[in-house]
mmCIF file of C-alpha atoms and ligand atoms in Angstrom:
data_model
loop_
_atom_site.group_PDB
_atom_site.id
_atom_site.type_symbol
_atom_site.label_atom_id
_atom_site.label_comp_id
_atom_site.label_asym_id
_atom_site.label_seq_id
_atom_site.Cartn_x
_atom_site.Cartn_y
_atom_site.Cartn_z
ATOM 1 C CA UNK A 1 9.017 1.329 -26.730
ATOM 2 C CA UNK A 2 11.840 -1.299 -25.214
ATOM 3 C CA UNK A 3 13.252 -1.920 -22.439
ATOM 4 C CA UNK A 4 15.768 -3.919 -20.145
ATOM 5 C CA UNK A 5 13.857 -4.932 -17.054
ATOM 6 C CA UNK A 6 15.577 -6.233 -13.416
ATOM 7 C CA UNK A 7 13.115 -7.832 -12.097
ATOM 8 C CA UNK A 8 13.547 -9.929 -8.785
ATOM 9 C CA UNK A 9 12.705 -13.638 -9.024
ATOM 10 C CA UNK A 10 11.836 -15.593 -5.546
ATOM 11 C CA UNK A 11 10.720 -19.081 -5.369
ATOM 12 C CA UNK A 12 8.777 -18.551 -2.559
ATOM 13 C CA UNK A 13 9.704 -16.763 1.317
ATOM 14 C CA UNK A 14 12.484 -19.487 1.711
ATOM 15 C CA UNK A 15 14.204 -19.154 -1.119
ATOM 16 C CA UNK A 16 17.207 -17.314 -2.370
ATOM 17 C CA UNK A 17 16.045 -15.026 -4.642
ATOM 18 C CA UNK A 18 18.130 -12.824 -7.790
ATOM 19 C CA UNK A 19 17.580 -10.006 -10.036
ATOM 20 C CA UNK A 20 17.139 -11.481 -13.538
ATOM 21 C CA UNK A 21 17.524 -9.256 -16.651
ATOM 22 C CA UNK A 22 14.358 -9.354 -19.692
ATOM 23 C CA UNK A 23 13.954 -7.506 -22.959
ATOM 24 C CA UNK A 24 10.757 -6.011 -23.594
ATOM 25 C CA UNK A 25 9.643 -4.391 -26.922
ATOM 26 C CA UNK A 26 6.896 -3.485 -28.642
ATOM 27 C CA UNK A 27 5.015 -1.443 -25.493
ATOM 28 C CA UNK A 28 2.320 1.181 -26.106
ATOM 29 C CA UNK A 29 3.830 4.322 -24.511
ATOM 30 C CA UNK A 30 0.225 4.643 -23.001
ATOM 31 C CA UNK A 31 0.504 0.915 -21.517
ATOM 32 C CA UNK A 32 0.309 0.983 -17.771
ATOM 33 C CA UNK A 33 2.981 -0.340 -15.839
ATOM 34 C CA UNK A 34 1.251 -4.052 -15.251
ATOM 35 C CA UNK A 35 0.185 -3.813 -19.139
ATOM 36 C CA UNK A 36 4.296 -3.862 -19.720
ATOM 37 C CA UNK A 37 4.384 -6.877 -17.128
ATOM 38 C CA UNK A 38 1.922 -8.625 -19.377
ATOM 39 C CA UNK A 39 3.547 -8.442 -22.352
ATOM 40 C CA UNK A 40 6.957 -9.939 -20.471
ATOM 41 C CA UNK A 41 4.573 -12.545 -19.145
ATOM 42 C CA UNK A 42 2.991 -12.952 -22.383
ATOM 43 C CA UNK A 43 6.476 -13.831 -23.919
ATOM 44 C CA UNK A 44 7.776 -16.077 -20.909
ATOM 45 C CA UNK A 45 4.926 -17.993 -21.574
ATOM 46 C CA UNK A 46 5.328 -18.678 -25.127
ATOM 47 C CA UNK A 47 9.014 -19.570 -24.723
ATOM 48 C CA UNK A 48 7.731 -22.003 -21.957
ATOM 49 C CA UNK A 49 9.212 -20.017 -18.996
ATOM 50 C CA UNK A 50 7.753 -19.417 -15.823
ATOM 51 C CA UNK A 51 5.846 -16.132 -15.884
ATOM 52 C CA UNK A 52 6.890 -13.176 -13.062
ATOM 53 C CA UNK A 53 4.288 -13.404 -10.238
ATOM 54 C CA UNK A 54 2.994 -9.725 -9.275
ATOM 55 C CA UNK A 55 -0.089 -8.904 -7.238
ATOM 56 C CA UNK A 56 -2.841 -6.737 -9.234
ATOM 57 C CA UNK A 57 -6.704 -6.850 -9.368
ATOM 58 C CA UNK A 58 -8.773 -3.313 -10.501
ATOM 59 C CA UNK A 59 -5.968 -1.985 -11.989
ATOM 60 C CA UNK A 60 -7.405 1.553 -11.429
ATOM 61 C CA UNK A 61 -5.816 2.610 -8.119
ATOM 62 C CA UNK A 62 -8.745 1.452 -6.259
ATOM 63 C CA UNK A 63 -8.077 -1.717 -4.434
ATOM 64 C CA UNK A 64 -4.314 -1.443 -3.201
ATOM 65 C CA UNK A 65 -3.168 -5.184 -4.322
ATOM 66 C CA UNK A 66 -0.291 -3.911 -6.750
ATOM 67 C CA UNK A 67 2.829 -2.433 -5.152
ATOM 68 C CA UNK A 68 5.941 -2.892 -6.734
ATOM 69 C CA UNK A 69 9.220 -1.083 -5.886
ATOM 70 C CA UNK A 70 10.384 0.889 -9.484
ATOM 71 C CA UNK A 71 13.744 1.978 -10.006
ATOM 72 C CA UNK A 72 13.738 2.272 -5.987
ATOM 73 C CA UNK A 73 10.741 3.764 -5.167
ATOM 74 C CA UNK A 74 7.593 2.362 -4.075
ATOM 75 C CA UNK A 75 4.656 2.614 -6.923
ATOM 76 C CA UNK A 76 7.492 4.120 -8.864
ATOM 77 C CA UNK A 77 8.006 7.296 -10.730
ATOM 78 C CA UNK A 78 4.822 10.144 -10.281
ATOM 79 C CA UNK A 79 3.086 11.393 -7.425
ATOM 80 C CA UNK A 80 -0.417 10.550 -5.947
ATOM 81 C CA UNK A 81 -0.421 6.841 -8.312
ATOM 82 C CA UNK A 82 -0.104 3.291 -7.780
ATOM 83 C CA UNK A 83 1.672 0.925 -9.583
ATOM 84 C CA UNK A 84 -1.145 0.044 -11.721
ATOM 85 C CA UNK A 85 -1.763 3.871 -13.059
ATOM 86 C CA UNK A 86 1.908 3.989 -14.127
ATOM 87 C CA UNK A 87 2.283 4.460 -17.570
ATOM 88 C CA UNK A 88 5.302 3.697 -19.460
ATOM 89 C CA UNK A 89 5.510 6.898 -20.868
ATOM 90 C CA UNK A 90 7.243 8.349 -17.663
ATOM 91 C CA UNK A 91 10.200 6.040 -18.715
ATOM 92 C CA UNK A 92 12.994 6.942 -21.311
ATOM 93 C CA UNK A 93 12.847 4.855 -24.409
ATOM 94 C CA UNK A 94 15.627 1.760 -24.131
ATOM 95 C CA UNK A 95 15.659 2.712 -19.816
ATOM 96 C CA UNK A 96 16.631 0.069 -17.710
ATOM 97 C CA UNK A 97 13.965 -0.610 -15.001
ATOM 98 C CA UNK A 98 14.691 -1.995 -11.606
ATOM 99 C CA UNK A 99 11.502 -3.484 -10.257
ATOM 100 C CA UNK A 100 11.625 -5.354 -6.759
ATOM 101 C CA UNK A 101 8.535 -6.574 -4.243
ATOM 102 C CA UNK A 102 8.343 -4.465 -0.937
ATOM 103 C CA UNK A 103 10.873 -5.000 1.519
ATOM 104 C CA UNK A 104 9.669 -4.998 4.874
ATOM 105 C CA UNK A 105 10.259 -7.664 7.622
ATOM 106 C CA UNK A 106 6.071 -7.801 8.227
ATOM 107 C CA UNK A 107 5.610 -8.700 4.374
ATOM 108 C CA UNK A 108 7.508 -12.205 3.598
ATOM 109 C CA UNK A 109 7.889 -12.372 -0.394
ATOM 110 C CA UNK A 110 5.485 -15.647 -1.679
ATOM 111 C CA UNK A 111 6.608 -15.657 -5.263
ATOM 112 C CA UNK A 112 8.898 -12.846 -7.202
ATOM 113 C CA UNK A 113 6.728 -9.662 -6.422
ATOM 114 C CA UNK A 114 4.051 -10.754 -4.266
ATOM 115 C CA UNK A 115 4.881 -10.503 -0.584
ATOM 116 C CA UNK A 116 2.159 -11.153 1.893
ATOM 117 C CA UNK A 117 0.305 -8.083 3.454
ATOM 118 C CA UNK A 118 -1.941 -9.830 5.664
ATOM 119 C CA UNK A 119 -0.025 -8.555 8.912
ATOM 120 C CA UNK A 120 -2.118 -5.212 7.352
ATOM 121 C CA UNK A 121 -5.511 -7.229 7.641
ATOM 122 C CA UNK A 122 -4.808 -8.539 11.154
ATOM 123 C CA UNK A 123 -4.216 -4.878 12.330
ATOM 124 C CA UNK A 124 -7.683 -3.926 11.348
ATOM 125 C CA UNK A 125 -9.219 -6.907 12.718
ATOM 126 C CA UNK A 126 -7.272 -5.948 15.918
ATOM 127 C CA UNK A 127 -9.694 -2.783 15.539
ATOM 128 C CA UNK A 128 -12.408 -4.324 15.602
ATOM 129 C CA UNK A 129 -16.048 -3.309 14.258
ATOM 130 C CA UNK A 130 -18.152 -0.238 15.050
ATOM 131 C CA UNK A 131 -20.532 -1.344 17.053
ATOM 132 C CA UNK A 132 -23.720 1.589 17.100
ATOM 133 C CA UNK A 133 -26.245 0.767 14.116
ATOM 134 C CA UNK A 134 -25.989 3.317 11.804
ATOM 135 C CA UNK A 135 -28.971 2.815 10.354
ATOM 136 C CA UNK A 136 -30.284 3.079 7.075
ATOM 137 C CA UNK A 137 -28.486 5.965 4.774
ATOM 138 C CA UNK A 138 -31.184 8.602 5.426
ATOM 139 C CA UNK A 139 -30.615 8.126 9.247
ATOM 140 C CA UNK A 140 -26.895 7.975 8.951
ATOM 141 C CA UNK A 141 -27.436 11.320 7.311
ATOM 142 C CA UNK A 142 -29.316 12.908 9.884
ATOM 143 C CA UNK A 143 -26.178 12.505 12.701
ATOM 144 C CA UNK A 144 -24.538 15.773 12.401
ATOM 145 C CA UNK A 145 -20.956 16.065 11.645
ATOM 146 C CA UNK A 146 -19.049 19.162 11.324
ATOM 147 C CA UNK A 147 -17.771 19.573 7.717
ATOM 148 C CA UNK A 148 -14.346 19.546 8.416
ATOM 149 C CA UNK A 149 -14.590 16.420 10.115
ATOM 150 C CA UNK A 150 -16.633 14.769 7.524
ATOM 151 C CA UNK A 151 -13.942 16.123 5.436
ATOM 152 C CA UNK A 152 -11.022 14.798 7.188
ATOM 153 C CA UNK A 153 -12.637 11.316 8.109
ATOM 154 C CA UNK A 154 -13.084 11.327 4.271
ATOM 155 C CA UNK A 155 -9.443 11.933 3.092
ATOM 156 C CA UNK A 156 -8.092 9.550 6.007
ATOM 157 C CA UNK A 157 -10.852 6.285 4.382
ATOM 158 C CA UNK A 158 -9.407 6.932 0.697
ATOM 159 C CA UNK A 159 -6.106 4.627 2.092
ATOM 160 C CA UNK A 160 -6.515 1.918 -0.038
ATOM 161 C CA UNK A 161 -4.151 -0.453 2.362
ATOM 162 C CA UNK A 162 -1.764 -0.886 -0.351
ATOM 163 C CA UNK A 163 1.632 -0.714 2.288
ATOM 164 C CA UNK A 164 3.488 1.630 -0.108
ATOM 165 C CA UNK A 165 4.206 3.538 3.206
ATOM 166 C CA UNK A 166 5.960 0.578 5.185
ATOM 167 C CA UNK A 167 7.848 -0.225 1.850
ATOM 168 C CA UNK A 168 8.792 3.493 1.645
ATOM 169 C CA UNK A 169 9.788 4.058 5.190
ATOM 170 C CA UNK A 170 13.969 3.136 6.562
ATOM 171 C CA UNK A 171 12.408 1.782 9.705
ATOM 172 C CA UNK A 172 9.208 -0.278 7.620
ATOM 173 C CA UNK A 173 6.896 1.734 9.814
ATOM 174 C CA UNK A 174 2.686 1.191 9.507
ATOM 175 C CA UNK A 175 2.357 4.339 11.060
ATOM 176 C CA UNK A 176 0.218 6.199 8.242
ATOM 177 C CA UNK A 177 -1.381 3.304 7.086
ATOM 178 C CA UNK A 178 -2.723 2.918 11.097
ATOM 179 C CA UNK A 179 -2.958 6.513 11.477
ATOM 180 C CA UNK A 180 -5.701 6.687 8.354
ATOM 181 C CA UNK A 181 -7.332 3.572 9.690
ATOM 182 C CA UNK A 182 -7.547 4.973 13.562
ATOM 183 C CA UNK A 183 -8.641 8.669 11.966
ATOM 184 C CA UNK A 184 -11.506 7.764 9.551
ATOM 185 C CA UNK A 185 -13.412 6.826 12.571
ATOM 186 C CA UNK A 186 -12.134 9.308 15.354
ATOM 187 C CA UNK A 187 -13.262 12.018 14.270
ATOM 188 C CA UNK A 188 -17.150 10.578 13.368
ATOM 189 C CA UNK A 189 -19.634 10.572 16.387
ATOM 190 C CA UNK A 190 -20.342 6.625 15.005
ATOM 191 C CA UNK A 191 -16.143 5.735 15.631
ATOM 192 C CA UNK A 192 -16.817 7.059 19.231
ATOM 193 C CA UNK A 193 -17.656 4.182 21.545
ATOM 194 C CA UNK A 194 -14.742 2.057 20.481
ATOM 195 C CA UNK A 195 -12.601 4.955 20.237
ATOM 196 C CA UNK A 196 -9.938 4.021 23.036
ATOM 197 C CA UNK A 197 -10.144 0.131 22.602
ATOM 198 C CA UNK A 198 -9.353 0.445 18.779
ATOM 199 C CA UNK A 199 -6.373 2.313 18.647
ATOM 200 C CA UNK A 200 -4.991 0.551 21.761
ATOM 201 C CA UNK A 201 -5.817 -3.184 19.845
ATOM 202 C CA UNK A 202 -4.490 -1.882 16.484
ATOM 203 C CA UNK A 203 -1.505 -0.102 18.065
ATOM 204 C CA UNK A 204 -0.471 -3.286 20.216
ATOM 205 C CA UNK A 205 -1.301 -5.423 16.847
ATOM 206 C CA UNK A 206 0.843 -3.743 14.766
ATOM 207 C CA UNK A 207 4.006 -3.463 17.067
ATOM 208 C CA UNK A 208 3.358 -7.226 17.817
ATOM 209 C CA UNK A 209 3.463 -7.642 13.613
ATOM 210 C CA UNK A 210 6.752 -6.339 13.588
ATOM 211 C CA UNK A 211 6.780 -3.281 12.211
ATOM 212 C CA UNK A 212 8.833 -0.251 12.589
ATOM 213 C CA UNK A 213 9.005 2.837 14.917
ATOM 214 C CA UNK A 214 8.220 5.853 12.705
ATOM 215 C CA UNK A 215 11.159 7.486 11.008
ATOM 216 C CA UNK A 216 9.940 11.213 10.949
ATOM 217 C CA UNK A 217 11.098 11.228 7.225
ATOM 218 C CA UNK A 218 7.633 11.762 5.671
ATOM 219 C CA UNK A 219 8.462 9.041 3.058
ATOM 220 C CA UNK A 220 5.286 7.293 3.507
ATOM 221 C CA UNK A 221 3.763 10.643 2.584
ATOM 222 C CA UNK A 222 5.682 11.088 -0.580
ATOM 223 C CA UNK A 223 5.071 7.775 -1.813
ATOM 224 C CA UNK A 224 1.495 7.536 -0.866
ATOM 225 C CA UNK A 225 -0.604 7.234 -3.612
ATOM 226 C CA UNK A 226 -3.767 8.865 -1.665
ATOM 227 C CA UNK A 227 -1.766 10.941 -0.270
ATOM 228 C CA UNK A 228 -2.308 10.357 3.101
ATOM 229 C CA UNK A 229 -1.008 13.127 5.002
ATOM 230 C CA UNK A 230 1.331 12.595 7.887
ATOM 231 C CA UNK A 231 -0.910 14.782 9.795
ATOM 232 C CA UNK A 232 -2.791 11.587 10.617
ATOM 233 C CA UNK A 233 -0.211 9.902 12.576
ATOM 234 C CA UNK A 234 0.239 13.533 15.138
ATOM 235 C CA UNK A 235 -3.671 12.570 15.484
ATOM 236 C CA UNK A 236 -2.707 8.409 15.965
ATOM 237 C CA UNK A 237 -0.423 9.775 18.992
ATOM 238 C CA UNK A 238 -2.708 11.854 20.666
ATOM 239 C CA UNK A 239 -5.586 9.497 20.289
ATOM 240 C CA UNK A 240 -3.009 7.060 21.908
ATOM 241 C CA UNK A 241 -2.322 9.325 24.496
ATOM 242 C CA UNK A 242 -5.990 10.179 25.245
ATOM 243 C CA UNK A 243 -6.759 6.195 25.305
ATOM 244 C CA UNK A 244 -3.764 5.865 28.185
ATOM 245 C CA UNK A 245 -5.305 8.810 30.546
ATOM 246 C CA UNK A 246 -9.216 8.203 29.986
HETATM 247 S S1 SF4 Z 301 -1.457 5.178 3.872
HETATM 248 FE FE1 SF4 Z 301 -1.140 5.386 1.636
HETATM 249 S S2 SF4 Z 301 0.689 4.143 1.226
HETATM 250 FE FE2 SF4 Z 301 -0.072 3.527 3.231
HETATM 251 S S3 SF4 Z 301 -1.424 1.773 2.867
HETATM 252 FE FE3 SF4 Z 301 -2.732 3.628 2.854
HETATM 253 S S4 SF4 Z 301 -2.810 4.240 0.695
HETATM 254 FE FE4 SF4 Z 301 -1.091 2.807 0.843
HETATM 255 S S1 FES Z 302 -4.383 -3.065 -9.065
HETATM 256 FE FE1 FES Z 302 -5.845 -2.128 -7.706
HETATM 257 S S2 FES Z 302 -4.792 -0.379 -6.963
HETATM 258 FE FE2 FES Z 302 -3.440 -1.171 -8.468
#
């Protein structure tokens, strides 16, 4: 397959950066989305240009590092994938792709694609550890928690912190990314002692990192790619709510 890419080009935060046009052939249909980047890179390279910078690691949806904005859309075309599991075959052959970092005051663009999520990392410091010893596996098994709740907790720890839902969201809002963060350990019986301090410190932390109100649009759900559900952030207010009256 070919294609004519967009792709954004920053020196660094400073900077004034552009949308600069590429050619691409020769792509596997089955290549992911980062594969495609690698051949462009591949060819930069070679002509001695300077390569696009973009943020990856497992490349397998696990770790949250790549997050690119495709054709206008966060993680780009699909449901329920990151950028990494996008494969080119979702695109028309000869389509013109748009790709652009995530824009969001909080995360300051270091090079081309890479903008700096560690405002996300200083929110969960904010929360703080769980202090109770769990104990070995075995005795971690033994606490009982209701299935639903296990279930729940469960869904809410898949957020792999990738900040698709501040990038997706008008107001650049960290509400589901908190909300998943706050619920994993709510609703265990080892997330209890801290329960008030932690979503006071990460609430305060992340309106202190700049980020946005929540826009009741449910875009961060959309473009979530573990589909966090928005049903999280009704349980982030009332666990606010419960921290300001107990
Ligand atoms: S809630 Fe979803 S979109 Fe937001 S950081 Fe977690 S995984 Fe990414
Ligand atoms: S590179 Fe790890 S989630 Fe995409």
């Amino acid at each position: 397959m070919k294609f004519t890419l967009k792709i954004w080009r920053q020196a660094n935060a400073a900077a004034r950066g552009q949308f600069v046009t590429y050619q691409v052939e020769d792509v596997s249909p089955d290549a992911s989305f980062l594969e495609m980047l690698d051949v462009l890179n591949n060819n930069l390279v070679r002509k001695g240009e300077d390569p696009v910078a973009f943020d990856h690691d497992c490349r397998e949806g696990i770790c949250g590092s790549c997050g690119l904005v495709i054709d206008g859309r966060a993680h780009g075309p699909g449901k329920a994938c990151a950028t990494c599991e996008v494969r080119m075959r979702s695109f028309a052959e000869g389509a013109t792709i748009t790709v652009e970092p995530w824009r969001a005051k909080p995360f300051p663009i270091l090079k081309d694609l890479i903008v700096d999520r560690t405002a996300l990392d200083r929110i969960m410091m904010a929360g703080g550890y769980v202090s109770v010893r769990t104990g070995s596996a075995p005795d971690a098994n033994a606490i009982p928690v209701p299935k639903a709740a296990a279930e729940e907790a469960m869904d809410a720890a898949a957020c792999i912190g990738c900040g698709a839902c501040v990038a997706a969201c008008k107001n650049g809002s960290a509400m589901l990314f908190v909300s998943a963060k706050v619920s994993q350990l709510a609703l265990l019986p080892q997330g209890e002692p801290e329960r008030r301090e932690r979503v006071l410190r990460m609430i305060e932390r992340m309106d202190a990192e700049g980020f946005g109100a929540c826009s009741n649009t449910y875009a961060c759900e959309a473009e979530c790619p573990k589909q966090i559900s928005v049903e999280h952030i009704a349980r982030l207010n009332r666990e606010y709510i419960r921290a300001g009256v107990l």
